[in-house]
Amino acid sequence: MCGIAGVRQFESTGVSTDVLRAMAAALQHRGPDDSGTWSEGGVGFAHTRLSIIDLAASRQPMESVDGRWVLVFNGEIFNYRQLREELDYPFHTNGDTETILAGVSIHGLDFVNELVGQFALALFDRATGSVHLVRDRLGVLPLYYSLKPDSLVFGSEVKALLAASPNRPDVDLASLDAYLSARSVASPHTLFAGVSKLPPGHRAEFSADGSVVLTRYWQLPPPDDDGAWNEQRVVDEVDRAVTSAVESALVADVPVGSYLSGGIDSSLIVAKAAALRPGRTLHTFAAGFGDPRHDELGWARRVSEIVGSEHHAVQVDAEDFERLWPKLTWHRDAPMSEPADIAVFRLAEAARQHVRVVLSGEGGDELFAGYPKYRAAAVMSAAARLPAGVRAGAAGLVERRLPERYARQRIALRVWGARTPSEQYRTWFAPFTASERRALLAGLPGRPLGGEGVGRDPIREMLVHDLGSWLPDNLLERGDRMSMAASLELRPPLLDHRLVELAFRIPSSYKVRDGNTKWALKAVARRSLPSEIVDRRKVGFRVPLDSWFRSGLRDSMWDRLTGTDSFVAQTLDRQAIRSLLERHESGKFDESSRIWTLMSLEVWHETFFRVPQTTRVD
C-alpha cells in the first residue's frame, strides 16, 4: 500500500516542492520504503511507497511513455499480469502501476472498469490540464480532497491536506448529526469543514478552470429472479467466487498472512489461503481482551490447528486504550469509530513483524446478511406499519426502563421506534436515536442522512445501506488506517467486486434461510471447516468497555466529557451527557457504546485542534 497526495493550482503556475514533501512526510507511515515528488506548472504530485509488487522498480509519480499522463497510485491491481498481456505498450517495469498508465494511455479512463483490486489514484492529463481522481468500487482505500476557487488539494489521508495549508480547518458542525448516528461520517462529507471524501465507485475530473464533474462508474446489479437459482448452484458459485477472490488477494512479491478471529469469514479465508498454497507457511493473527464473556482466542487457535497455520495472539487491555487513543486518532483522521479499532492496530503491529500483507474478513456480513438484524428485517418492516408517533413514544418509554442485561431488546425497541425505514437501518448500529441526537445537538445544523426504503425486500435494502455507508466509512476506514499505522497492507478478499456482484444477484432468500443468517457463506464454509466453527453463535470483535468505563477509564471519561475545556461539553447538551454517565455508573445500564462515541469525538478534537500538528501524535 502507499500514500498519494497532490495540488492543482488554478490561478498560479507553480507548486512548492516543500509543500509536496510535507504532504509526503505526513503519509510516510503508508509508504516507508520510498517517496517521490513531481511538479509541472500548477500541478504537483507526491507519493510514498510500501513495496509489495515489483520491489526494485515502479517508482512514483510515474509518466506514460507518450508523455500525456502522470500517475500516483495507492493500492494493488490483482489482475495486472493478465491486463499487461492484452496491452500493446513498451513496458519498462514489471508492476501494476505502469499497467494502469498503459491501459489509460490506450483506452482512456474507462480502463479503470477493467481493474480488479483495491485502489485510489490520481492522473494528470497534460492534453487537457485536468486532474482525475478515482476510488475503487467498494471504498477499500481512501481518497480525500479540498476544492477551493484557487486550488485542489488531495491525499490518501486528511493529514496530507492539512500539511499543505498553514490554516487549520474548522469542525464541520453540520456533520455531527451523522457522526452521532453512525460513529463515522458518510462520504462525501467529513468532520473537517471543507474536506470531502470521494465516494466509493466514483471518479472526479477537475478541469483546469476549477470546475468538477463527478461520475459513478460502478454500481450493484439488480437481483436475479428466485427461479434462476437453487441451493446447489448458490453454494457452488459462491464457493468458486470466494476461492478466486482469495487467490487474487494472494498476489504479492512479499509474504502474506491473515487475521483470524475464529469467526466464519476469517476462518474461511484462512482455509482457502492454506489450500491454495499447500506447503507454504501461513501466519495468522488473533486478539483477545482478557474478558471470558467475549474471548474468541480459543476458536482462533482451533481453526489454526485445522489449517496448519503459524498462529500469533495478542492481548489488549484498558491501558492500551488510554495509551494509544490519541496516536491512533491521528492516524484515523477522525474519531475512533469502534473500540475494536485499537485491537486491530495491535494485530497489525504483531503481523508486521512477520508479513507485509494481511488478509481480513470485512464484507462477509454485508454481502451475505450475517448480522442478527437481517433476520429481523421482515418483522421490523411489518411492525413499522403502526403510526410513527405511536411507535416512537412507546419504544422510548419501554427502552429507558430496561436494565443492562436486556441490551439486545433495547436496540430492537430503538429500531422499531424509528420513524422512517432509512432511520431504522441506521438505528441498528446507531449509538443515539434521532430524538436523542436532536436533544444532544440542541439546535445545531445538520444534513439529511439518506433516502427512504421502498419496502419490497427489506433484507436487500439493509444490505445496500450497509455496503454503502457502514462498511466503507466505518469498517474499511478503520481497517486501512489501523493497518497503515503499522505500515502493513490490508486486503479484504470478500470485497472482490466480482464476488460482490454475484452476492447481490443472489436473492435474499439464500442469505437468510430457514431463520439462519449468512446461509450461503456458511454452506460454503462447511466444505472446509467443521460445523463447530461454522454453526457457533456469532460473538464479534467485542471489547469490555462497560467495565472499563467503570474502572480504568472512569476518570478519563468524566474529565473529557464534563471538563471546562471539553469540546463535547461545550458543543453538546452538558446535562444530557452528565445524565448518560451517571446512568452507566449506576451499573444498571450499559451506556458504553454512547460514551465511547462521545469520548472518541473529544479525543479527535484534542488531537487535531489542541495539539500542534507539526509531527505525529505519539
XYZ file of C-alpha atoms in Angstrom:
618
model
C 0.000 0.000 0.000
C 1.093 3.578 -0.483
C 0.224 7.188 0.171
C -0.664 9.689 -2.555
C -1.105 13.443 -2.444
C -1.147 16.416 -4.770
C -2.000 20.012 -5.538
C -3.606 21.644 -8.578
C -3.375 25.435 -8.639
C -5.967 27.130 -10.827
C -4.642 30.687 -10.539
C -0.851 30.287 -10.360
C 1.847 28.470 -12.291
C 3.892 26.891 -9.518
C 3.547 24.270 -6.806
C 6.018 24.384 -3.942
C 8.287 21.347 -3.699
C 8.441 21.960 0.043
C 4.648 21.619 0.254
C 4.720 18.362 -1.693
C 7.452 16.994 0.552
C 5.475 17.993 3.645
C 2.420 16.172 2.304
C 4.541 13.090 1.630
C 6.064 13.280 5.111
C 2.566 13.245 6.627
C 1.974 9.944 4.806
C 5.327 8.298 5.495
C 3.714 5.525 7.565
C 1.744 4.484 4.471
C 4.944 4.111 2.464
C 8.181 3.881 4.449
C 10.188 2.268 1.625
C 10.421 5.159 -0.842
C 8.992 8.565 -1.695
C 8.936 10.889 -4.661
C 7.518 14.169 -5.932
C 6.770 15.625 -9.358
C 5.615 19.089 -10.375
C 4.969 20.990 -13.575
C 3.332 24.354 -13.863
C 0.392 24.482 -11.481
C 0.300 20.735 -10.764
C 2.283 18.682 -8.261
C 2.077 15.063 -7.069
C 3.658 13.290 -4.100
C 3.953 9.580 -3.323
C 5.163 7.341 -0.513
C 5.677 3.656 -1.197
C 5.234 0.405 0.680
C 6.840 -2.056 -1.732
C 4.630 -5.095 -2.381
C 4.868 -5.758 -6.151
C 7.904 -5.152 -8.419
C 10.008 -4.245 -5.410
C 13.021 -2.800 -7.235
C 11.130 -0.650 -9.751
C 7.722 1.024 -10.223
C 8.762 4.291 -8.585
C 6.138 7.016 -8.492
C 4.977 9.526 -9.603
C 5.143 7.798 -12.981
C 4.707 9.210 -16.502
C 3.339 7.407 -19.548
C 5.754 6.799 -22.432
C 3.845 9.208 -24.677
C 4.225 11.952 -22.054
C 0.488 12.637 -21.777
C -0.325 11.122 -18.375
C 1.227 11.384 -14.911
C 0.050 8.939 -12.224
C 0.188 8.481 -8.470
C -1.446 5.287 -7.285
C -2.244 3.652 -3.947
C -3.332 0.028 -3.930
C -2.943 -3.278 -5.684
C -4.299 -4.428 -9.045
C -4.650 -8.179 -8.690
C -5.210 -8.890 -12.400
C -2.367 -6.693 -13.637
C -0.463 -9.604 -15.212
C -3.449 -10.582 -17.343
C -4.069 -6.961 -18.329
C -0.439 -6.454 -19.369
C -0.662 -9.354 -21.799
C -3.531 -7.588 -23.586
C -1.863 -4.163 -23.846
C 0.427 -3.151 -26.724
C 2.720 -0.925 -24.698
C 6.528 -0.639 -24.249
C 6.654 -1.562 -20.554
C 9.717 -0.550 -18.541
C 8.656 -2.122 -15.227
C 7.045 -5.357 -14.062
C 4.409 -3.844 -11.781
C 0.768 -2.867 -11.663
C 1.374 0.907 -11.635
C 2.590 1.034 -15.216
C -0.237 -1.314 -16.204
C -2.733 1.388 -15.198
C -0.792 4.012 -17.165
C -0.616 1.781 -20.227
C -4.326 0.997 -20.115
C -5.373 4.618 -19.688
C -2.991 5.726 -22.449
C -4.519 3.238 -24.885
C -8.166 3.041 -23.787
C -8.798 6.204 -21.786
C -10.222 6.495 -18.268
C -12.815 3.793 -18.856
C -9.910 1.372 -18.420
C -10.497 1.588 -14.658
C -13.508 -0.661 -15.238
C -11.055 -3.478 -16.080
C -9.156 -3.243 -12.805
C -9.633 -5.962 -10.201
C -8.326 -4.898 -6.831
C -8.288 -2.020 -4.383
C -7.095 1.386 -5.460
C -7.139 5.143 -5.112
C -5.328 7.070 -7.805
C -4.765 10.470 -9.362
C -3.963 11.165 -13.007
C -2.863 14.428 -14.606
C -3.738 14.753 -18.277
C -1.304 17.131 -19.992
C -3.558 17.241 -23.073
C -6.486 18.817 -21.201
C -4.928 20.140 -17.993
C -7.382 18.073 -15.946
C -6.683 16.112 -12.761
C -8.671 12.890 -12.365
C -9.262 11.205 -9.001
C -10.549 7.597 -8.909
C -11.540 5.437 -5.943
C -12.152 1.681 -6.011
C -15.644 0.263 -6.238
C -16.179 -0.668 -2.577
C -14.106 2.066 -0.942
C -11.388 -0.210 0.419
C -8.857 2.601 0.016
C -9.445 6.235 0.943
C -9.162 9.441 -1.057
C -9.830 12.941 0.304
C -9.843 16.326 -1.366
C -10.445 20.005 -0.708
C -11.654 22.144 -3.582
C -11.388 25.927 -3.367
C -11.722 28.627 -6.047
C -7.939 28.808 -6.460
C -6.837 25.208 -5.867
C -7.475 21.492 -5.478
C -5.599 19.592 -2.766
C -5.956 15.816 -2.374
C -4.455 12.953 -0.415
C -4.855 9.448 0.958
C -5.452 10.889 4.409
C -6.729 14.228 5.680
C -3.410 14.957 7.395
C -1.773 15.285 3.958
C -4.241 18.056 3.112
C -3.568 19.750 6.440
C 0.164 19.690 5.706
C -0.446 21.717 2.534
C -2.072 24.631 4.348
C -0.921 26.834 7.221
C -4.539 27.245 8.331
C -6.397 24.624 10.343
C -9.955 23.993 9.080
C -12.926 24.348 11.385
C -15.044 21.497 12.707
C -17.912 20.807 10.318
C -20.721 21.141 12.844
C -23.265 20.049 10.230
C -21.598 16.578 10.218
C -22.027 15.998 13.953
C -25.517 14.562 13.486
C -24.161 11.979 11.017
C -21.334 11.128 13.412
C -23.694 10.633 16.373
C -25.812 8.406 14.134
C -23.050 6.092 12.909
C -19.781 6.926 14.716
C -18.497 7.956 11.290
C -19.431 10.444 8.577
C -20.516 9.075 5.207
C -18.963 10.380 2.001
C -18.720 12.956 0.625
C -18.545 14.718 3.995
C -16.057 14.614 6.877
C -15.825 16.274 10.296
C -13.321 18.755 8.808
C -15.075 21.719 7.182
C -14.164 21.952 3.508
C -12.659 18.449 3.298
C -14.527 15.849 1.221
C -14.256 12.093 0.674
C -14.513 10.802 -2.866
C -17.363 8.243 -2.697
C -16.602 4.597 -3.492
C -17.055 3.594 -7.125
C -16.658 7.193 -8.316
C -14.182 9.234 -10.273
C -13.888 13.016 -10.379
C -12.493 15.237 -13.127
C -11.164 18.624 -12.028
C -10.672 20.839 -15.068
C -8.006 23.491 -15.409
C -10.590 26.192 -14.652
C -11.568 24.585 -11.320
C -14.851 23.027 -12.439
C -15.545 19.443 -11.358
C -17.550 16.561 -12.791
C -18.298 13.576 -10.526
C -19.044 10.263 -12.282
C -20.238 6.997 -10.780
C -18.526 4.264 -12.768
C -19.791 1.193 -10.854
C -22.961 0.135 -9.076
C -24.578 -3.011 -7.731
C -26.505 -5.252 -10.144
C -30.224 -5.940 -9.640
C -31.191 -9.279 -8.042
C -31.942 -12.265 -10.251
C -35.347 -13.918 -10.122
C -35.669 -16.592 -7.445
C -36.299 -19.187 -10.146
C -32.833 -18.676 -11.624
C -31.192 -20.193 -8.531
C -31.283 -23.310 -6.389
C -29.297 -24.219 -3.290
C -26.684 -26.264 -5.138
C -25.980 -23.537 -7.688
C -25.764 -20.848 -4.990
C -23.225 -22.790 -2.945
C -21.137 -23.844 -5.961
C -20.919 -20.350 -7.453
C -20.205 -18.637 -4.153
C -17.524 -21.242 -3.419
C -15.833 -20.629 -6.773
C -16.032 -16.853 -6.360
C -14.601 -16.896 -2.822
C -11.745 -19.152 -3.937
C -10.980 -16.856 -6.865
C -11.117 -13.775 -4.634
C -8.696 -15.251 -2.084
C -6.368 -16.406 -4.859
C -6.333 -12.876 -6.318
C -5.640 -11.350 -2.916
C -2.560 -13.545 -2.502
C -0.799 -11.816 -5.431
C 2.346 -10.243 -3.952
C 6.142 -10.336 -4.086
C 6.295 -10.394 -0.259
C 4.871 -12.717 2.446
C 1.083 -12.609 3.006
C -0.643 -13.514 6.302
C -4.215 -13.331 7.599
C -6.204 -12.112 10.548
C -8.091 -14.955 12.229
C -10.815 -14.171 14.749
C -12.278 -17.677 14.716
C -15.455 -16.395 13.038
C -16.778 -17.686 9.719
C -15.363 -15.005 7.411
C -11.744 -15.007 8.564
C -11.756 -18.783 9.098
C -12.994 -19.420 5.555
C -10.390 -17.045 4.100
C -7.609 -18.745 6.052
C -8.804 -22.196 4.983
C -8.874 -21.120 1.326
C -5.450 -19.458 1.540
C -3.909 -22.568 3.113
C -5.437 -24.815 0.447
C -4.258 -22.548 -2.386
C -0.684 -22.556 -1.095
C -0.030 -26.016 0.276
C 3.314 -26.495 1.955
C 3.888 -22.770 2.466
C 3.869 -21.131 5.887
C 0.734 -19.084 6.554
C 0.925 -16.718 9.532
C -2.369 -15.969 11.287
C -3.103 -13.354 13.959
C -5.794 -13.000 16.647
C -6.548 -10.595 19.506
C -8.073 -11.136 22.954
C -9.241 -8.797 25.699
C -8.939 -10.874 28.849
C -12.738 -10.991 29.193
C -14.180 -14.534 29.191
C -17.574 -13.187 28.049
C -16.189 -12.252 24.630
C -12.829 -14.011 24.238
C -12.558 -15.969 20.977
C -8.855 -16.792 21.093
C -9.627 -20.464 21.656
C -11.699 -20.638 18.471
C -8.967 -18.893 16.501
C -6.415 -21.412 17.778
C -8.749 -24.258 16.801
C -9.011 -23.010 13.207
C -5.248 -22.508 13.089
C -4.756 -26.133 14.114
C -7.181 -27.310 11.420
C -5.478 -25.438 8.560
C -1.925 -25.721 9.911
C -1.065 -22.026 10.177
C 1.637 -20.482 12.333
C -0.543 -18.641 14.825
C 0.110 -15.497 16.886
C -2.127 -13.976 19.596
C -2.040 -10.558 21.269
C -3.830 -9.314 24.397
C -5.420 -5.858 24.591
C -6.313 -4.104 27.854
C -7.567 -0.745 29.154
C -4.030 0.641 29.379
C -3.622 0.077 25.642
C -6.712 2.194 25.036
C -5.545 5.118 27.140
C -2.022 4.974 25.701
C -2.905 4.533 22.032
C -6.111 6.545 21.715
C -4.542 9.912 20.689
C -1.921 8.333 18.433
C -4.436 6.186 16.563
C -6.911 9.064 16.327
C -4.170 10.960 14.480
C -3.811 8.023 12.131
C -7.577 7.720 11.713
C -8.078 11.447 10.892
C -11.420 11.009 12.617
C -12.871 9.784 15.898
C -12.134 6.113 16.532
C -15.407 4.605 15.349
C -15.206 1.234 17.086
C -13.488 0.079 20.283
C -12.020 -2.742 18.193
C -10.024 -0.162 16.185
C -7.289 -0.260 18.803
C -7.262 -4.055 18.809
C -6.910 -4.040 15.018
C -3.838 -1.823 15.347
C -2.310 -4.145 17.926
C -2.958 -7.012 15.500
C -1.306 -5.046 12.701
C 1.732 -4.393 14.900
C 2.080 -8.115 15.544
C 1.527 -9.039 11.906
C 4.102 -6.520 10.620
C 6.816 -8.458 12.423
C 6.205 -11.420 10.109
C 4.475 -10.223 6.902
C 3.860 -7.091 4.830
C 0.357 -8.008 3.660
C -2.530 -9.391 5.698
C -5.955 -10.661 4.622
C -9.081 -9.774 6.603
C -12.736 -10.781 6.642
C -14.533 -7.464 6.107
C -17.597 -7.692 3.911
C -18.974 -11.150 4.641
C -21.781 -9.858 6.842
C -22.698 -7.043 4.442
C -22.770 -9.336 1.386
C -24.478 -12.398 2.821
C -26.596 -10.981 5.692
C -24.558 -12.094 8.674
C -25.759 -9.772 11.411
C -28.737 -10.824 13.578
C -30.581 -7.698 12.427
C -31.046 -9.180 8.958
C -33.128 -11.979 10.456
C -35.408 -9.338 11.958
C -35.663 -7.209 8.806
C -39.023 -8.534 7.601
C -40.580 -8.462 11.082
C -39.456 -4.871 11.661
C -40.734 -3.819 8.265
C -44.162 -5.232 9.066
C -44.216 -3.804 12.583
C -43.399 -0.366 11.212
C -46.917 -0.113 9.785
C -48.090 1.316 13.088
C -48.123 5.141 13.133
C -44.605 6.551 13.621
C -45.576 8.728 16.569
C -47.129 5.802 18.448
C -44.091 3.597 17.844
C -41.578 6.251 18.843
C -43.378 7.103 22.083
C -43.940 3.515 23.164
C -40.434 2.383 22.266
C -38.788 5.249 24.125
C -40.903 4.701 27.246
C -40.069 0.985 27.492
C -36.432 1.163 26.339
C -35.410 3.659 29.026
C -36.554 1.249 31.735
C -34.809 -1.894 30.503
C -31.680 -2.737 32.526
C -28.267 -3.710 31.154
C -28.986 -7.407 30.663
C -31.647 -6.566 28.063
C -29.229 -4.822 25.671
C -30.493 -6.599 22.542
C -34.117 -5.820 23.381
C -33.246 -2.157 23.915
C -31.692 -1.957 20.447
C -34.709 -3.667 18.875
C -37.030 -1.162 20.551
C -34.985 1.762 19.252
C -35.195 0.344 15.729
C -38.948 -0.220 15.977
C -39.412 3.314 17.224
C -37.509 4.897 14.323
C -39.842 6.966 12.171
C -38.637 6.002 8.668
C -37.177 2.867 7.025
C -33.808 4.547 6.420
C -33.656 5.648 10.051
C -34.457 2.069 11.056
C -31.492 0.776 9.043
C -29.169 3.260 10.748
C -30.531 2.642 14.223
C -29.365 -0.979 14.397
C -25.789 0.268 14.812
C -26.532 3.831 15.939
C -25.333 4.876 19.391
C -28.016 7.599 19.542
C -31.538 7.639 18.119
C -32.821 10.556 16.042
C -34.612 12.118 19.028
C -31.570 11.681 21.277
C -29.367 13.340 18.659
C -31.720 16.301 18.417
C -31.561 16.727 22.182
C -27.779 16.488 22.268
C -27.232 18.841 19.326
C -29.544 21.455 20.798
C -30.315 23.248 17.552
C -27.032 22.762 15.675
C -27.463 22.416 11.898
C -27.454 19.008 10.228
C -27.910 17.335 6.850
C -30.346 14.727 5.531
C -28.825 11.322 6.273
C -30.172 9.264 3.374
C -33.120 8.220 1.252
C -36.116 6.153 2.185
C -36.520 2.414 1.749
C -39.277 1.187 -0.526
C -40.066 -1.958 1.434
C -40.072 -4.574 -1.351
C -37.073 -6.522 0.007
C -36.054 -5.202 3.436
C -33.051 -7.561 3.668
C -31.578 -6.332 0.383
C -32.289 -2.715 1.287
C -30.491 -3.173 4.579
C -27.536 -4.817 2.814
C -27.315 -1.999 0.262
C -27.405 0.569 3.051
C -24.642 -1.169 5.000
C -22.477 -1.706 1.927
C -22.792 1.954 1.002
C -22.014 3.572 4.349
C -21.387 1.318 7.362
C -18.768 -0.724 5.508
C -16.640 1.942 3.722
C -16.953 4.784 6.213
C -16.577 2.695 9.350
C -15.100 -0.790 8.950
C -12.931 -0.247 5.868
C -11.727 3.154 7.011
C -10.777 1.535 10.327
C -9.014 -1.344 8.584
C -6.998 0.893 6.292
C -5.853 3.358 8.960
C -5.039 0.857 11.683
C -3.014 -1.342 9.329
C -1.265 1.606 7.699
C -0.366 2.912 11.161
C 1.856 -0.172 11.338
C 2.925 0.103 7.663
C 1.000 -3.072 6.859
C -1.151 -3.633 3.782
C -4.687 -4.895 4.432
C -6.677 -6.841 1.821
C -10.329 -7.934 2.299
C -10.820 -10.721 -0.302
C -14.596 -10.924 0.200
C -14.853 -7.424 -1.293
C -13.532 -8.511 -4.657
C -16.098 -6.714 -6.809
C -16.830 -9.873 -8.811
C -17.880 -11.665 -5.622
C -19.872 -8.604 -4.527
C -21.765 -8.540 -7.809
C -22.535 -12.250 -7.502
C -23.739 -11.818 -3.920
C -26.176 -9.079 -4.904
C -27.525 -11.087 -7.819
C -28.407 -13.926 -5.453
C -31.903 -13.479 -3.940
C -32.156 -12.647 -0.242
C -33.886 -15.973 0.394
C -30.469 -17.662 0.062
C -28.885 -15.331 2.580
C -31.419 -15.579 5.394
C -32.875 -19.075 5.002
C -34.959 -21.052 7.466
C -34.143 -18.431 10.075
C -30.371 -18.784 9.557
C -28.303 -15.728 8.676
C -25.425 -15.889 6.174
C -26.800 -19.188 4.861
C -24.895 -19.244 1.562
C -21.485 -18.427 3.025
C -21.953 -20.883 5.875
C -22.773 -23.612 3.367
C -19.518 -22.845 1.556
C -17.581 -22.800 4.828
C -18.853 -26.292 5.747
C -16.866 -27.665 2.807
C -13.624 -26.589 4.500
C -14.374 -26.292 8.214
C -16.128 -28.397 10.893
C -19.648 -27.497 11.999
C -18.402 -26.481 15.469
C -16.748 -23.481 13.787
C -19.421 -22.706 11.205
C -22.523 -23.041 13.395
C -21.357 -21.490 16.638
C -23.035 -18.337 17.878
C -21.643 -15.122 16.431
C -19.776 -13.075 19.054
C -17.881 -10.462 17.062
C -14.840 -8.389 17.890
C -16.041 -7.119 21.258
C -14.228 -5.044 23.853
C -15.336 -4.946 27.554
C -15.804 -1.182 27.635
C -18.758 -1.415 30.020
C -16.456 -2.457 32.872
C -13.508 -0.311 31.743
C -15.639 2.880 31.875
C -16.451 1.991 35.479
C -12.808 1.324 36.386
C -9.616 2.052 34.426
C -11.150 4.614 32.060
C -13.580 6.177 34.535
C -11.564 9.296 35.446
C -10.665 9.974 31.829
C -14.352 9.652 30.896
C -15.517 12.252 33.398
C -12.653 14.680 32.709
C -13.001 14.573 28.950
C -16.790 14.767 28.758
C -17.622 17.205 31.550
C -14.449 19.304 31.959
C -14.417 23.060 31.434
C -12.316 22.785 28.253
C -14.256 19.843 26.806
C -15.348 20.348 23.174
C -18.153 17.828 23.678
C -19.440 19.549 26.826
C -19.263 22.979 25.189
C -20.895 21.910 21.910
C -23.498 19.363 23.007
C -26.067 19.426 25.816
C -23.994 19.196 29.008
C -26.799 17.919 31.248
C -27.705 15.125 28.847
C -24.076 13.999 28.867
C -23.857 14.018 32.661
C -27.096 12.023 32.927
C -25.670 9.467 30.490
C -22.518 8.991 32.574
C -24.497 8.661 35.787
C -26.772 6.015 34.222
C -23.767 3.952 33.216
C -22.006 4.377 36.536
C -25.067 3.081 38.379
C -24.318 -0.367 36.969
C -27.961 -0.884 35.992
C -27.476 0.254 32.385
C -24.771 -0.253 29.780
C -24.195 3.054 28.041
C -20.639 2.205 26.936
C -21.396 2.493 23.204
C -22.704 6.041 23.610
C -19.895 7.041 25.960
C -17.343 5.646 23.510
C -18.888 7.746 20.735
C -18.577 10.954 22.741
C -15.130 10.109 24.085
C -13.818 9.417 20.593
C -15.159 12.765 19.388
C -13.430 14.536 22.258
C -10.095 12.778 21.700
C -10.300 13.657 17.984
C -10.848 17.312 18.810
C -7.946 17.281 21.277
C -5.686 15.643 18.707
C -6.373 17.917 15.741
C -7.426 21.211 17.303
C -5.408 21.482 20.529
C -2.181 19.577 19.875
C 0.298 21.259 17.465
C 0.249 19.178 14.283
C 3.863 19.560 13.174
C 4.566 15.898 13.872
C 2.714 12.706 14.547
C 0.979 12.357 17.903
C 2.807 9.659 19.901
